[in-house]
mmCIF file of C-alpha atoms and ligand atoms in Angstrom:
data_model
loop_
_atom_site.group_PDB
_atom_site.id
_atom_site.type_symbol
_atom_site.label_atom_id
_atom_site.label_comp_id
_atom_site.label_asym_id
_atom_site.label_seq_id
_atom_site.Cartn_x
_atom_site.Cartn_y
_atom_site.Cartn_z
ATOM 1 C CA MET A 1 -0.302 -0.024 -0.048
ATOM 2 C CA THR A 2 1.337 3.451 -0.960
ATOM 3 C CA ALA A 3 1.260 5.680 2.283
ATOM 4 C CA GLY A 4 -1.404 8.693 1.634
ATOM 5 C CA PHE A 5 -3.766 6.531 -0.396
ATOM 6 C CA PRO A 6 -7.212 5.210 1.097
ATOM 7 C CA THR A 7 -7.302 1.558 2.021
ATOM 8 C CA ALA A 8 -11.110 1.465 2.158
ATOM 9 C CA ARG A 9 -12.389 1.854 -1.761
ATOM 10 C CA PRO A 10 -16.041 1.791 -1.801
ATOM 11 C CA ARG A 11 -15.575 2.439 -5.585
ATOM 12 C CA ARG A 12 -14.111 -0.996 -5.912
ATOM 13 C CA LEU A 13 -17.916 -2.022 -5.561
ATOM 14 C CA ARG A 14 -19.253 0.245 -8.295
ATOM 15 C CA ARG A 15 -16.240 -0.075 -10.729
ATOM 16 C CA THR A 16 -18.144 -1.763 -13.715
ATOM 17 C CA ALA A 17 -21.676 -2.436 -14.432
ATOM 18 C CA ALA A 18 -21.230 -5.906 -13.659
ATOM 19 C CA VAL A 19 -20.112 -5.736 -10.314
ATOM 20 C CA ARG A 20 -22.977 -3.334 -9.655
ATOM 21 C CA ARG A 21 -25.244 -5.625 -10.638
ATOM 22 C CA LEU A 22 -23.989 -8.107 -8.309
ATOM 23 C CA VAL A 23 -24.448 -5.902 -5.564
ATOM 24 C CA ALA A 24 -27.378 -4.300 -6.026
ATOM 25 C CA PRO A 25 -30.626 -4.967 -3.961
ATOM 26 C CA PRO A 26 -33.617 -6.270 -5.647
ATOM 27 C CA GLY A 27 -35.151 -3.180 -5.500
ATOM 28 C CA VAL A 28 -38.905 -2.086 -6.832
ATOM 29 C CA ARG A 29 -40.795 -5.153 -8.144
ATOM 30 C CA PRO A 30 -43.593 -4.755 -10.610
ATOM 31 C CA GLY A 31 -45.789 -7.027 -8.111
ATOM 32 C CA ASN A 32 -45.104 -4.772 -5.409
ATOM 33 C CA LEU A 33 -46.720 -1.623 -7.281
ATOM 34 C CA VAL A 34 -50.364 -0.908 -7.244
ATOM 35 C CA LEU A 35 -52.154 1.662 -9.989
ATOM 36 C CA PRO A 36 -54.816 3.962 -9.011
ATOM 37 C CA LEU A 37 -57.638 4.169 -11.724
ATOM 38 C CA PHE A 38 -60.510 6.688 -11.982
ATOM 39 C CA VAL A 39 -64.153 5.427 -13.291
ATOM 40 C CA LYS A 40 -66.652 8.192 -14.075
ATOM 41 C CA GLU A 41 -69.971 7.597 -14.472
ATOM 42 C CA GLY A 42 -71.944 8.584 -17.605
ATOM 43 C CA ILE A 43 -69.061 9.451 -19.983
ATOM 44 C CA ARG A 44 -68.931 8.011 -23.077
ATOM 45 C CA GLU A 45 -64.976 8.706 -23.573
ATOM 46 C CA PRO A 46 -62.093 8.317 -20.954
ATOM 47 C CA GLN A 47 -61.780 12.362 -20.090
ATOM 48 C CA PRO A 48 -58.086 13.433 -19.653
ATOM 49 C CA VAL A 49 -56.878 14.918 -16.320
ATOM 50 C CA ALA A 50 -55.459 18.136 -17.239
ATOM 51 C CA SER A 51 -53.095 18.283 -14.319
ATOM 52 C CA MET A 52 -51.883 14.692 -14.683
ATOM 53 C CA PRO A 53 -50.886 14.435 -18.067
ATOM 54 C CA GLY A 54 -51.521 10.458 -19.027
ATOM 55 C CA VAL A 55 -54.095 10.026 -16.665
ATOM 56 C CA VAL A 56 -57.873 9.827 -17.682
ATOM 57 C CA GLN A 57 -61.255 9.405 -15.944
ATOM 58 C CA HIS A 58 -62.127 6.255 -17.361
ATOM 59 C CA THR A 59 -65.492 4.909 -19.081
ATOM 60 C CA ARG A 60 -66.344 1.232 -17.350
ATOM 61 C CA ASP A 61 -65.014 -0.100 -20.963
ATOM 62 C CA SER A 62 -61.733 2.002 -20.900
ATOM 63 C CA LEU A 63 -61.247 0.802 -17.190
ATOM 64 C CA ARG A 64 -61.469 -2.654 -18.226
ATOM 65 C CA LYS A 65 -58.956 -2.196 -20.889
ATOM 66 C CA ALA A 66 -56.359 -0.195 -18.705
ATOM 67 C CA ALA A 67 -56.955 -2.919 -15.554
ATOM 68 C CA ALA A 68 -56.143 -5.605 -18.391
ATOM 69 C CA GLU A 69 -52.880 -3.845 -19.516
ATOM 70 C CA ALA A 70 -51.639 -2.845 -15.999
ATOM 71 C CA VAL A 71 -51.895 -6.486 -14.878
ATOM 72 C CA HIS A 72 -50.456 -8.184 -18.137
ATOM 73 C CA ALA A 73 -47.424 -5.964 -17.251
ATOM 74 C CA GLY A 74 -47.126 -7.496 -13.905
ATOM 75 C CA VAL A 75 -48.396 -4.827 -11.677
ATOM 76 C CA GLY A 76 -49.630 -6.538 -8.694
ATOM 77 C CA GLY A 77 -52.803 -4.352 -7.244
ATOM 78 C CA LEU A 78 -55.279 -1.907 -8.615
ATOM 79 C CA ILE A 79 -56.957 0.561 -6.531
ATOM 80 C CA LEU A 80 -60.198 1.888 -7.863
ATOM 81 C CA PHE A 81 -62.004 5.290 -7.281
ATOM 82 C CA GLY A 82 -65.210 6.055 -8.488
ATOM 83 C CA ILE A 83 -66.900 9.639 -9.464
ATOM 84 C CA PRO A 84 -70.739 9.216 -9.591
ATOM 85 C CA ALA A 85 -72.763 11.454 -11.958
ATOM 86 C CA ALA A 86 -74.938 12.692 -9.031
ATOM 87 C CA LYS A 87 -73.579 13.664 -5.441
ATOM 88 C CA ASP A 88 -75.437 14.552 -2.211
ATOM 89 C CA GLY A 89 -75.118 15.250 1.438
ATOM 90 C CA ARG A 90 -74.565 11.648 2.732
ATOM 91 C CA GLY A 91 -72.715 10.146 -0.654
ATOM 92 C CA SER A 92 -75.471 7.618 -1.621
ATOM 93 C CA ALA A 93 -73.422 6.458 -4.184
ATOM 94 C CA ALA A 94 -70.640 5.452 -2.143
ATOM 95 C CA ASP A 95 -72.660 2.277 -0.902
ATOM 96 C CA ASP A 96 -75.476 1.841 -3.738
ATOM 97 C CA PRO A 97 -75.075 -1.441 -5.226
ATOM 98 C CA ALA A 98 -75.640 0.177 -8.524
ATOM 99 C CA GLY A 99 -73.378 2.912 -8.004
ATOM 100 C CA ILE A 100 -70.186 3.429 -10.116
ATOM 101 C CA ILE A 101 -67.534 2.192 -8.097
ATOM 102 C CA GLN A 102 -69.706 -0.914 -7.440
ATOM 103 C CA GLN A 103 -70.271 -1.568 -11.009
ATOM 104 C CA ALA A 104 -66.969 -0.769 -11.939
ATOM 105 C CA LEU A 105 -65.372 -3.440 -9.401
ATOM 106 C CA GLY A 106 -67.778 -6.042 -10.580
ATOM 107 C CA ASP A 107 -66.473 -5.367 -14.193
ATOM 108 C CA LEU A 108 -62.900 -5.782 -12.917
ATOM 109 C CA ALA A 109 -63.544 -8.794 -10.675
ATOM 110 C CA ALA A 110 -64.749 -10.594 -13.779
ATOM 111 C CA GLU A 111 -62.131 -9.125 -16.143
ATOM 112 C CA VAL A 112 -58.829 -9.283 -14.152
ATOM 113 C CA GLY A 113 -60.137 -10.674 -10.350
ATOM 114 C CA HIS A 114 -58.264 -13.938 -10.461
ATOM 115 C CA ASP A 115 -55.021 -12.147 -11.636
ATOM 116 C CA THR A 116 -54.578 -9.506 -9.320
ATOM 117 C CA VAL A 117 -55.484 -7.421 -5.978
ATOM 118 C CA LEU A 118 -58.710 -5.485 -6.395
ATOM 119 C CA MET A 119 -58.679 -2.713 -3.935
ATOM 120 C CA ALA A 120 -61.128 0.139 -3.436
ATOM 121 C CA ASP A 121 -60.345 3.175 -2.207
ATOM 122 C CA LEU A 122 -63.116 3.546 0.724
ATOM 123 C CA CYS A 123 -64.114 7.459 1.606
ATOM 124 C CA LEU A 124 -67.052 9.894 0.817
ATOM 125 C CA CYS A 125 -65.311 12.753 -0.715
ATOM 126 C CA GLU A 126 -65.748 11.400 -4.480
ATOM 127 C CA TYR A 127 -69.327 10.920 -3.559
ATOM 128 C CA THR A 128 -70.860 14.160 -1.058
ATOM 129 C CA ASP A 129 -71.750 17.351 -2.896
ATOM 130 C CA HIS A 130 -69.584 19.128 -0.100
ATOM 131 C CA GLY A 131 -66.799 17.184 -1.130
ATOM 132 C CA HIS A 132 -65.666 16.270 2.645
ATOM 133 C CA CYS A 133 -64.616 12.933 3.444
ATOM 134 C CA GLY A 134 -67.538 12.553 6.123
ATOM 135 C CA ILE A 135 -71.138 13.473 7.302
ATOM 136 C CA VAL A 136 -71.068 17.001 7.776
ATOM 137 C CA THR A 137 -73.267 18.745 11.013
ATOM 138 C CA PRO A 138 -75.011 21.633 10.684
ATOM 139 C CA SER A 139 -72.043 23.819 12.193
ATOM 140 C CA GLY A 140 -69.981 22.284 9.542
ATOM 141 C CA ASP A 141 -67.804 19.767 11.087
ATOM 142 C CA VAL A 142 -67.556 16.520 10.106
ATOM 143 C CA ASP A 143 -69.416 14.327 12.333
ATOM 144 C CA ASN A 144 -66.914 11.001 13.181
ATOM 145 C CA ASP A 145 -69.061 8.264 14.139
ATOM 146 C CA ALA A 146 -72.020 9.238 11.577
ATOM 147 C CA THR A 147 -69.053 8.853 9.115
ATOM 148 C CA LEU A 148 -68.285 5.599 10.526
ATOM 149 C CA GLU A 149 -71.553 3.803 9.818
ATOM 150 C CA ARG A 150 -71.362 5.253 6.216
ATOM 151 C CA TYR A 151 -68.247 3.882 5.738
ATOM 152 C CA ALA A 152 -69.143 0.507 7.082
ATOM 153 C CA SER A 153 -71.921 0.333 4.750
ATOM 154 C CA ALA A 154 -69.735 1.283 1.593
ATOM 155 C CA ALA A 155 -67.307 -1.412 2.489
ATOM 156 C CA VAL A 156 -69.906 -4.220 2.425
ATOM 157 C CA ALA A 157 -71.197 -2.703 -0.738
ATOM 158 C CA GLN A 158 -67.401 -2.905 -2.178
ATOM 159 C CA ALA A 159 -66.947 -6.617 -0.971
ATOM 160 C CA ALA A 160 -70.210 -7.747 -2.262
ATOM 161 C CA ALA A 161 -69.618 -6.182 -5.960
ATOM 162 C CA GLY A 162 -66.004 -7.971 -5.675
ATOM 163 C CA ALA A 163 -63.130 -6.036 -3.951
ATOM 164 C CA HIS A 164 -60.274 -7.992 -2.192
ATOM 165 C CA MET A 165 -59.341 -5.272 -0.007
ATOM 166 C CA VAL A 166 -60.910 -1.696 1.037
ATOM 167 C CA ALA A 167 -58.915 0.896 1.762
ATOM 168 C CA PRO A 168 -60.427 3.468 3.902
ATOM 169 C CA SER A 169 -58.771 7.297 3.167
ATOM 170 C CA GLY A 170 -61.090 9.134 5.283
ATOM 171 C CA MET A 171 -59.196 9.133 8.350
ATOM 172 C CA MET A 172 -61.922 9.070 10.758
ATOM 173 C CA ASP A 173 -60.788 7.663 14.262
ATOM 174 C CA GLY A 174 -62.251 4.219 14.719
ATOM 175 C CA GLN A 175 -62.629 3.669 10.881
ATOM 176 C CA VAL A 176 -60.471 0.230 10.689
ATOM 177 C CA ALA A 177 -62.684 -1.521 13.621
ATOM 178 C CA ALA A 178 -65.971 -0.040 12.229
ATOM 179 C CA ILE A 179 -65.267 -1.492 8.445
ATOM 180 C CA ARG A 180 -63.833 -4.992 10.109
ATOM 181 C CA ALA A 181 -66.714 -5.428 12.109
ATOM 182 C CA ALA A 182 -69.112 -4.746 9.159
ATOM 183 C CA LEU A 183 -67.182 -6.839 7.114
ATOM 184 C CA ASP A 184 -67.313 -9.669 9.412
ATOM 185 C CA GLY A 185 -70.726 -9.457 10.323
ATOM 186 C CA ALA A 186 -71.436 -9.522 6.533
ATOM 187 C CA ALA A 187 -69.492 -12.685 5.894
ATOM 188 C CA PHE A 188 -66.903 -11.216 4.103
ATOM 189 C CA GLY A 189 -64.228 -12.024 6.724
ATOM 190 C CA GLU A 190 -61.667 -12.679 3.941
ATOM 191 C CA VAL A 191 -61.670 -9.322 2.638
ATOM 192 C CA ALA A 192 -58.484 -7.278 3.761
ATOM 193 C CA ILE A 193 -58.360 -3.543 4.832
ATOM 194 C CA CYS A 194 -55.584 -1.847 3.229
ATOM 195 C CA ALA A 195 -55.784 1.298 5.725
ATOM 196 C CA TYR A 196 -54.726 4.859 4.874
ATOM 197 C CA SER A 197 -53.105 5.204 8.260
ATOM 198 C CA VAL A 198 -51.050 8.142 8.008
ATOM 199 C CA LYS A 199 -52.107 10.644 5.846
ATOM 200 C CA TYR A 200 -51.003 13.899 5.968
ATOM 201 C CA ALA A 201 -53.191 17.306 5.155
ATOM 202 C CA SER A 202 -51.035 17.760 2.187
ATOM 203 C CA ALA A 203 -51.108 20.223 -0.991
ATOM 204 C CA PHE A 204 -49.656 17.354 -2.884
ATOM 205 C CA TYR A 205 -53.404 16.098 -3.401
ATOM 206 C CA GLY A 206 -54.293 18.894 -5.532
ATOM 207 C CA PRO A 207 -54.372 17.388 -8.824
ATOM 208 C CA PHE A 208 -56.488 14.307 -7.781
ATOM 209 C CA ARG A 209 -58.945 16.550 -6.697
ATOM 210 C CA GLU A 210 -59.750 17.263 -10.363
ATOM 211 C CA ALA A 211 -59.523 13.973 -11.098
ATOM 212 C CA ALA A 212 -61.541 12.677 -8.670
ATOM 213 C CA GLU A 213 -63.527 15.787 -8.463
ATOM 214 C CA GLY A 214 -63.716 15.810 -4.699
ATOM 215 C CA ALA A 215 -62.334 19.287 -3.563
ATOM 216 C CA PRO A 216 -63.991 20.349 -0.487
ATOM 217 C CA GLN A 217 -66.441 23.276 -1.229
ATOM 218 C CA PHE A 218 -65.727 24.880 1.824
ATOM 219 C CA GLY A 219 -62.804 24.518 4.537
ATOM 220 C CA ASP A 220 -60.080 22.158 4.193
ATOM 221 C CA ARG A 221 -59.355 18.732 5.638
ATOM 222 C CA ALA A 222 -57.202 19.639 8.509
ATOM 223 C CA ALA A 223 -59.613 18.731 11.120
ATOM 224 C CA TYR A 224 -59.346 15.097 10.099
ATOM 225 C CA GLN A 225 -55.993 14.784 8.337
ATOM 226 C CA GLN A 226 -52.669 15.085 10.162
ATOM 227 C CA ASP A 227 -50.488 18.065 10.613
ATOM 228 C CA LEU A 228 -47.387 17.665 8.595
ATOM 229 C CA GLY A 229 -45.085 18.635 11.137
ATOM 230 C CA ARG A 230 -46.133 16.015 13.571
ATOM 231 C CA ALA A 231 -43.976 12.866 12.940
ATOM 232 C CA GLY A 232 -44.448 11.030 16.469
ATOM 233 C CA GLU A 233 -48.695 10.942 15.833
ATOM 234 C CA ALA A 234 -47.666 8.580 12.622
ATOM 235 C CA LEU A 235 -46.579 6.064 14.790
ATOM 236 C CA ARG A 236 -49.826 6.539 17.150
ATOM 237 C CA GLU A 237 -52.126 6.229 14.037
ATOM 238 C CA ALA A 238 -50.369 3.282 12.762
ATOM 239 C CA LEU A 239 -50.404 1.204 15.855
ATOM 240 C CA LEU A 240 -54.175 1.862 16.410
ATOM 241 C CA ASP A 241 -54.916 0.442 12.991
ATOM 242 C CA VAL A 242 -52.506 -2.565 13.657
ATOM 243 C CA ASP A 243 -54.629 -2.752 17.004
ATOM 244 C CA GLU A 244 -58.051 -2.284 14.999
ATOM 245 C CA GLY A 245 -57.184 -5.153 12.492
ATOM 246 C CA ALA A 246 -55.608 -3.308 9.264
ATOM 247 C CA ASP A 247 -54.157 -5.646 7.352
ATOM 248 C CA ILE A 248 -51.664 -3.265 5.479
ATOM 249 C CA ILE A 249 -50.408 -0.162 6.763
ATOM 250 C CA MET A 250 -50.277 2.873 4.559
ATOM 251 C CA ILE A 251 -48.363 6.260 4.555
ATOM 252 C CA LYS A 252 -49.329 9.014 1.942
ATOM 253 C CA PRO A 253 -47.834 11.191 0.517
ATOM 254 C CA ALA A 254 -44.760 9.506 -0.083
ATOM 255 C CA LEU A 255 -41.989 11.470 -1.453
ATOM 256 C CA ALA A 256 -41.699 14.318 1.498
ATOM 257 C CA TYR A 257 -42.260 11.732 4.093
ATOM 258 C CA LEU A 258 -39.881 9.021 3.738
ATOM 259 C CA ASP A 259 -38.811 9.460 7.229
ATOM 260 C CA VAL A 260 -42.298 8.930 8.065
ATOM 261 C CA ILE A 261 -42.614 5.763 6.031
ATOM 262 C CA SER A 262 -38.849 4.826 7.663
ATOM 263 C CA ARG A 263 -40.180 4.903 11.383
ATOM 264 C CA VAL A 264 -43.465 3.287 10.729
ATOM 265 C CA ALA A 265 -42.198 0.068 8.666
ATOM 266 C CA GLY A 266 -39.573 -0.160 11.558
ATOM 267 C CA ALA A 267 -42.640 -0.521 14.058
ATOM 268 C CA VAL A 268 -45.002 -2.528 12.758
ATOM 269 C CA SER A 269 -44.768 -6.299 11.229
ATOM 270 C CA LEU A 270 -47.617 -5.561 8.722
ATOM 271 C CA PRO A 271 -46.743 -4.999 5.009
ATOM 272 C CA VAL A 272 -46.137 -0.782 4.526
ATOM 273 C CA ALA A 273 -47.577 0.727 1.630
ATOM 274 C CA ALA A 274 -46.700 4.567 0.222
ATOM 275 C CA TYR A 275 -48.911 6.418 -2.039
ATOM 276 C CA GLN A 276 -46.757 8.358 -4.410
ATOM 277 C CA VAL A 277 -49.762 10.909 -4.836
ATOM 278 C CA SER A 278 -51.029 13.080 -7.344
ATOM 279 C CA GLY A 279 -48.795 15.934 -6.945
ATOM 280 C CA GLU A 280 -45.871 14.373 -6.690
ATOM 281 C CA TYR A 281 -46.675 12.627 -10.003
ATOM 282 C CA ALA A 282 -47.731 16.045 -11.784
ATOM 283 C CA MET A 283 -44.301 17.705 -10.540
ATOM 284 C CA ILE A 284 -42.058 15.465 -12.159
ATOM 285 C CA GLU A 285 -44.684 15.293 -15.385
ATOM 286 C CA ALA A 286 -44.469 18.950 -15.575
ATOM 287 C CA ALA A 287 -40.710 19.408 -15.485
ATOM 288 C CA ALA A 288 -39.598 16.396 -18.057
ATOM 289 C CA ALA A 289 -42.189 17.937 -20.106
ATOM 290 C CA ASN A 290 -39.989 21.141 -19.994
ATOM 291 C CA GLY A 291 -37.027 19.272 -20.313
ATOM 292 C CA TRP A 292 -36.047 20.036 -16.925
ATOM 293 C CA LEU A 293 -35.568 16.725 -15.531
ATOM 294 C CA ASP A 294 -34.719 13.305 -17.061
ATOM 295 C CA ARG A 295 -38.039 11.563 -16.546
ATOM 296 C CA ASP A 296 -37.474 8.140 -16.548
ATOM 297 C CA ARG A 297 -34.381 8.571 -14.107
ATOM 298 C CA VAL A 298 -36.238 10.422 -11.894
ATOM 299 C CA ILE A 299 -39.658 8.276 -11.689
ATOM 300 C CA ASN A 300 -37.066 5.177 -10.896
ATOM 301 C CA GLU A 301 -34.972 7.527 -8.486
ATOM 302 C CA THR A 302 -38.285 8.221 -6.361
ATOM 303 C CA LEU A 303 -39.571 4.613 -6.419
ATOM 304 C CA THR A 304 -36.277 3.431 -5.485
ATOM 305 C CA ALA A 305 -36.273 5.853 -2.489
ATOM 306 C CA ILE A 306 -39.805 5.210 -1.577
ATOM 307 C CA HIS A 307 -38.781 1.343 -1.255
ATOM 308 C CA ARG A 308 -35.689 1.872 0.413
ATOM 309 C CA ALA A 309 -37.536 3.851 3.187
ATOM 310 C CA GLY A 310 -39.418 0.788 3.924
ATOM 311 C CA ALA A 311 -42.519 0.548 2.023
ATOM 312 C CA ASP A 312 -43.013 -2.478 0.580
ATOM 313 C CA ILE A 313 -45.879 -1.548 -1.653
ATOM 314 C CA ILE A 314 -45.923 1.440 -3.666
ATOM 315 C CA LEU A 315 -49.266 3.189 -5.196
ATOM 316 C CA THR A 316 -48.239 4.971 -8.209
ATOM 317 C CA TYR A 317 -49.464 6.456 -11.166
ATOM 318 C CA TRP A 318 -46.702 5.146 -13.208
ATOM 319 C CA ALA A 319 -47.339 1.441 -12.141
ATOM 320 C CA THR A 320 -48.107 -0.068 -15.573
ATOM 321 C CA GLU A 321 -44.882 1.812 -17.224
ATOM 322 C CA VAL A 322 -42.543 0.993 -14.766
ATOM 323 C CA ALA A 323 -43.678 -2.371 -14.546
ATOM 324 C CA ARG A 324 -43.441 -2.905 -18.207
ATOM 325 C CA ARG A 325 -39.776 -1.110 -17.653
ATOM 326 C CA LEU A 326 -38.744 -3.410 -14.835
ATOM 327 C CA ARG A 327 -39.739 -6.744 -16.907
HETATM 328 C C1 PBG B 401 -59.808 10.457 -0.545
HETATM 329 C C2 PBG B 401 -58.328 10.438 -1.123
HETATM 330 C C3 PBG B 401 -57.458 11.531 -1.800
HETATM 331 C C4 PBG B 401 -56.594 10.528 -2.176
HETATM 332 C C5 PBG B 401 -56.428 9.893 -2.012
HETATM 333 N N1 PBG B 401 -57.921 9.296 -1.525
HETATM 334 C C6 PBG B 401 -57.485 12.948 -1.421
HETATM 335 C C7 PBG B 401 -58.107 13.567 -0.044
HETATM 336 O O1 PBG B 401 -57.723 13.089 0.941
HETATM 337 O O2 PBG B 401 -58.031 14.678 -0.431
HETATM 338 C C8 PBG B 401 -55.477 11.758 -2.737
HETATM 339 C C9 PBG B 401 -54.525 10.988 -3.960
HETATM 340 C C10 PBG B 401 -53.967 11.790 -5.110
HETATM 341 O O3 PBG B 401 -53.383 12.880 -4.684
HETATM 342 O O4 PBG B 401 -53.041 11.090 -5.512
HETATM 343 N N2 PBG B 401 -60.107 10.849 0.593
#
């Protein structure tokens, strides 16, 4: 050894493509990706979502096709959002057996039900005329326990329509326990709960609210979604959901909350999912469209980071494309 030169040479393991391949961890796999899909009632053609280039509100037909493509590419799961033609105060379409999400779940169960995990987003904001995630009281608050009854009913409707997993996203206290009891009571004990356990009151949901037409008509969601500065509360929320019977613990958004993903993954033994949300998608697509970022590399980098932080499962609007690239 020559004096003055380093003995530890980490670069030995990055020197050639062959050695880099040898030491590379398994990384993101298609089967761990979940594709979010929007289906809208009463449209004849898919409707582009302006703030999410490449994402559309599907017709029932185009939804079947997109689902089949995702499954063919190796994507591990689909999560469905329904947008009804008519909304009301209690979100009636959420648990109507003839509601758009139930119809679409039935379509997908028949089309790809044996080959994928069919998940249903379980919330009221897509179905209420006021756009809040629950039942609103005359004073404008969201009534936690009245909302739980609606979630319980929607869970049973989604299970009956063919969902393998329901994914409650409204951040009401006790939602997992209420849904578990309702599913078990209706003989859907095999239907799992992928709980949005840790969900911040984030500005990154902006484009989604265009896609799902669920922006609150007054106020915001800060009275039920979490305060982004408080990391400790994430563990409390996650552990409560474990106790209440969740099967998968989800954290959302992803990229701005890698520390939270890491902490939760270290604290629970259930699979951990992270949702790379609409705003995360939109900002990368917008920068790439301007030629300011290398789109494919940045997509890969963000997914790798989310996986490295501890997410076993990643929900991403790029799921089909990335799955194809990884195969
Ligand atoms: C419904 C719901 C939202 C998202 C998933 N489920 C919106 C919200 O809470 O405001 C956001 C997903 C995304 O931004 O991609 N409660």
